[in-house]
Structures are given as structure tokens and as C-alpha cells.
Short mmCIF file of C-alpha atoms in Angstrom, two decimals:
data_model
loop_
_atom_site.label_atom_id
_atom_site.label_comp_id
_atom_site.label_asym_id
_atom_site.label_seq_id
_atom_site.Cartn_x
_atom_site.Cartn_y
_atom_site.Cartn_z
CA THR I 33 -18.57 7.34 -21.31
CA ARG I 34 -16.58 10.37 -22.34
CA PHE I 35 -13.04 10.09 -23.64
CA THR I 36 -10.40 12.70 -24.22
CA THR I 37 -7.92 12.48 -27.01
CA ALA I 38 -4.39 13.83 -26.70
CA HIS I 39 -1.92 14.03 -29.58
CA PHE I 40 1.72 14.00 -28.55
CA GLN I 41 3.12 14.01 -32.09
CA PRO I 42 1.32 14.22 -35.41
CA THR I 43 2.42 10.68 -36.33
CA THR I 44 1.49 8.94 -33.08
CA THR I 45 -1.78 7.25 -32.33
CA CYS I 46 -4.26 8.83 -29.98
CA VAL I 47 -4.12 8.22 -26.26
CA HIS I 48 -7.51 7.81 -24.63
CA ILE I 49 -8.00 8.80 -21.03
CA HIS I 50 -11.27 8.02 -19.34
CA ILE I 51 -12.45 11.10 -17.46
CA GLY I 52 -13.18 10.45 -13.82
CA GLN I 53 -10.85 7.48 -13.52
CA PRO I 54 -7.44 7.79 -11.84
CA SER I 55 -4.65 7.63 -14.36
CA ALA I 56 -1.07 6.63 -13.68
CA THR I 57 1.48 9.38 -14.05
CA MET I 58 4.64 8.89 -16.05
CA ALA I 59 6.58 8.53 -12.79
CA ASP I 60 4.21 5.81 -11.54
CA ALA I 61 4.32 3.90 -14.82
CA GLY I 62 7.79 2.47 -14.17
CA LYS I 63 7.37 1.88 -10.44
CA LYS I 64 6.86 -1.56 -9.00
CA GLU I 65 4.82 -2.07 -5.86
CA ARG I 66 7.13 -2.80 -2.93
CA THR I 67 6.59 -5.90 -0.83
CA PRO I 68 6.07 -5.46 2.93
CA GLU I 69 9.62 -6.76 3.46
CA GLN I 70 11.02 -4.18 1.04
CA LYS I 71 9.04 -1.41 2.75
CA ALA I 72 10.32 -2.50 6.18
CA LYS I 73 13.92 -2.60 4.91
CA ARG I 74 13.57 0.84 3.33
CA TRP I 75 12.06 2.26 6.55
CA ALA I 76 14.91 0.79 8.64
CA ASN I 77 17.45 2.30 6.25
CA ARG I 78 15.85 5.75 6.51
CA PHE I 79 15.67 5.39 10.30
CA ARG I 80 19.43 4.73 10.42
CA LYS I 81 20.02 7.79 8.25
CA LEU I 82 17.87 9.89 10.58
CA GLU I 83 19.88 8.66 13.59
CA ALA I 84 23.15 9.46 11.81
CA PHE I 85 21.90 12.91 10.80
CA LYS I 86 20.99 13.75 14.41
CA GLU I 87 24.32 12.44 15.69
CA GLU I 88 26.39 14.33 13.10
CA ASN I 89 24.46 17.61 13.21
CA GLY I 90 23.28 17.69 16.81
CA ASP I 91 19.77 18.55 15.67
CA TRP I 92 16.83 17.04 13.79
CA PRO I 93 16.48 17.67 10.05
CA THR I 94 14.26 20.35 8.58
CA LYS I 95 12.17 19.60 5.48
CA GLU I 96 14.98 20.73 3.19
CA ASP I 97 17.76 18.59 4.72
CA THR I 98 19.25 15.70 2.77
CA CYS I 99 21.88 13.05 3.28
CA PRO I 100 23.79 10.78 0.88
CA GLY I 101 21.99 7.74 -0.49
CA LYS I 102 23.10 4.91 -2.78
CA GLY I 103 25.53 6.00 -5.47
CA ASP I 104 24.70 9.52 -6.65
CA LYS I 105 21.27 9.53 -5.07
CA VAL I 106 20.31 11.84 -2.24
CA VAL I 107 17.90 10.93 0.57
CA LYS I 108 15.51 13.72 1.50
CA ILE I 109 15.73 12.87 5.19
CA GLY I 110 13.86 15.99 6.29
CA MET I 111 10.86 15.12 4.13
CA TRP I 112 11.00 11.54 5.40
CA ALA I 113 10.86 12.81 8.99
CA THR I 114 7.85 14.97 8.10
CA ARG I 115 6.13 11.96 6.53
CA GLN I 116 6.67 9.97 9.74
CA ARG I 117 4.89 12.68 11.72
CA LYS I 118 1.98 12.62 9.28
CA ALA I 119 1.90 8.81 9.24
CA LYS I 120 1.64 8.72 13.04
CA LYS I 121 -1.46 10.91 12.73
CA GLY I 122 -2.82 8.61 10.02
CA LYS I 123 -2.71 11.27 7.33
CA LYS I 124 -2.75 10.39 3.61
CA GLY I 125 -3.68 6.80 4.40
CA LYS I 126 -0.26 6.10 5.92
CA SER I 127 0.45 4.70 9.34
CA LEU I 128 3.35 3.61 11.51
CA THR I 129 3.61 0.32 13.33
CA ASP I 130 3.92 0.34 17.11
CA GLU I 131 7.50 -0.86 16.68
CA GLN I 132 8.33 2.08 14.39
CA VAL I 133 6.83 4.58 16.85
CA GLU I 134 8.83 2.96 19.68
CA LYS I 135 12.05 3.20 17.66
CA LEU I 136 11.47 6.87 16.88
CA ASP I 137 10.52 7.56 20.50
CA GLY I 138 13.68 5.72 21.56
CA ILE I 139 15.91 8.24 19.83
CA GLY I 140 13.89 11.20 21.07
CA PHE I 141 12.24 11.99 17.74
CA PRO I 142 10.23 15.23 18.01
CA TRP I 143 6.67 14.49 16.88
CA LYS I 144 5.78 18.18 16.62
CA GLY I 145 8.58 19.16 14.25
CA LYS I 146 10.18 22.57 14.14
CA GLY I 147 7.22 24.91 14.04
CA LYS I 148 7.30 28.49 15.14
CA LYS I 149 8.45 28.87 18.72
CA LYS I 150 6.11 30.59 21.12
CA LYS I 151 7.18 34.00 22.33
CA ASN I 152 8.62 34.10 25.84
CA ASP I 153 9.27 30.35 25.75
CA GLY I 154 12.40 30.61 27.88
CA ASP I 155 11.52 33.89 29.58
CA ALA I 156 8.68 32.47 31.69
CA SER I 157 10.92 30.43 33.98
CA GLU I 158 13.40 33.29 34.37
CA SER I 159 10.75 35.85 35.30
CA SER I 160 8.97 33.51 37.70
CA SER I 161 12.20 32.70 39.51
CA SER I 162 13.15 36.38 39.83
CA ASN I 163 9.61 37.28 40.95
CA SER I 164 9.55 34.61 43.64
CA SER I 165 12.82 35.81 45.17
CA SER I 166 11.75 39.47 45.26
CA SER I 167 8.21 38.84 46.50
CA GLY I 168 9.24 36.57 49.37
CA SER I 169 10.82 39.36 51.44
CA GLY I 170 7.65 41.26 52.29
#
């Protein structure tokens, strides 16, 4: 087995990291695994924030959009919405329950997000209606 040695300060002891094994990041070190109940509560909270965002702004959040959280914290509601789309597709090992999908469907959540609009999206119906009225006289 190979080990790597990293010195953070000359007086500290060495830290050994086994190459090829996943190592916890500093951010992960202090995190506790959430229980299913905590995850469900957190999801419901984010869902309510998404509903409120849509109601207040009249549109769905983009990736950059945020809303107030607890205390001084900010909820990245746009990123959360993006993660729900990915979870529905089963990406990154995440998934949504049928109930969660139904709730999001119930508020009209757009599963495709705000990608680039196709050209002539609204023009097709206008041109077909004007063509049908002019071509019917002949």
C-alpha cells in the first residue's frame, strides 16, 4: 500500500492518506448523516420555498436565484430546483419519491428547466393561422 505524507505546519505530525481510497473533505468532516425524517422535512421546507418564490416572482427560479433561509443563511432555491430535475432522472444516485414528483407536478414545476428557447417558438402558430386564412380563398 502506498501512502502520501502531507505537512501542514513544521510542528504538526504527518497526515497519511491512502491513495485510491475516498477521503472525507474538510466540509464533510463536520457533517452528520441526516435521518430519512430529517431529509423529508428539509425537502418539504425547500418545496415551500419554491412555491413561495414562484408566487412572489411569477416565474420559476434560475440556478442563481436564492431566497432567505434560517437566520442569516440563504437558500439556493434555483440550485435546489435543478437538483430535483436531476434526481427525477436518477442522476448522481439521487431520486425523488412518487409523492415528491406529484407535489412538484401539482404546482406546475417545469421538468425541463429554462434552456435555450427554440427559434420561431411563437411564430409557428401565427404564420400557420395567417397562411390558412389567405390560402382558403382560392
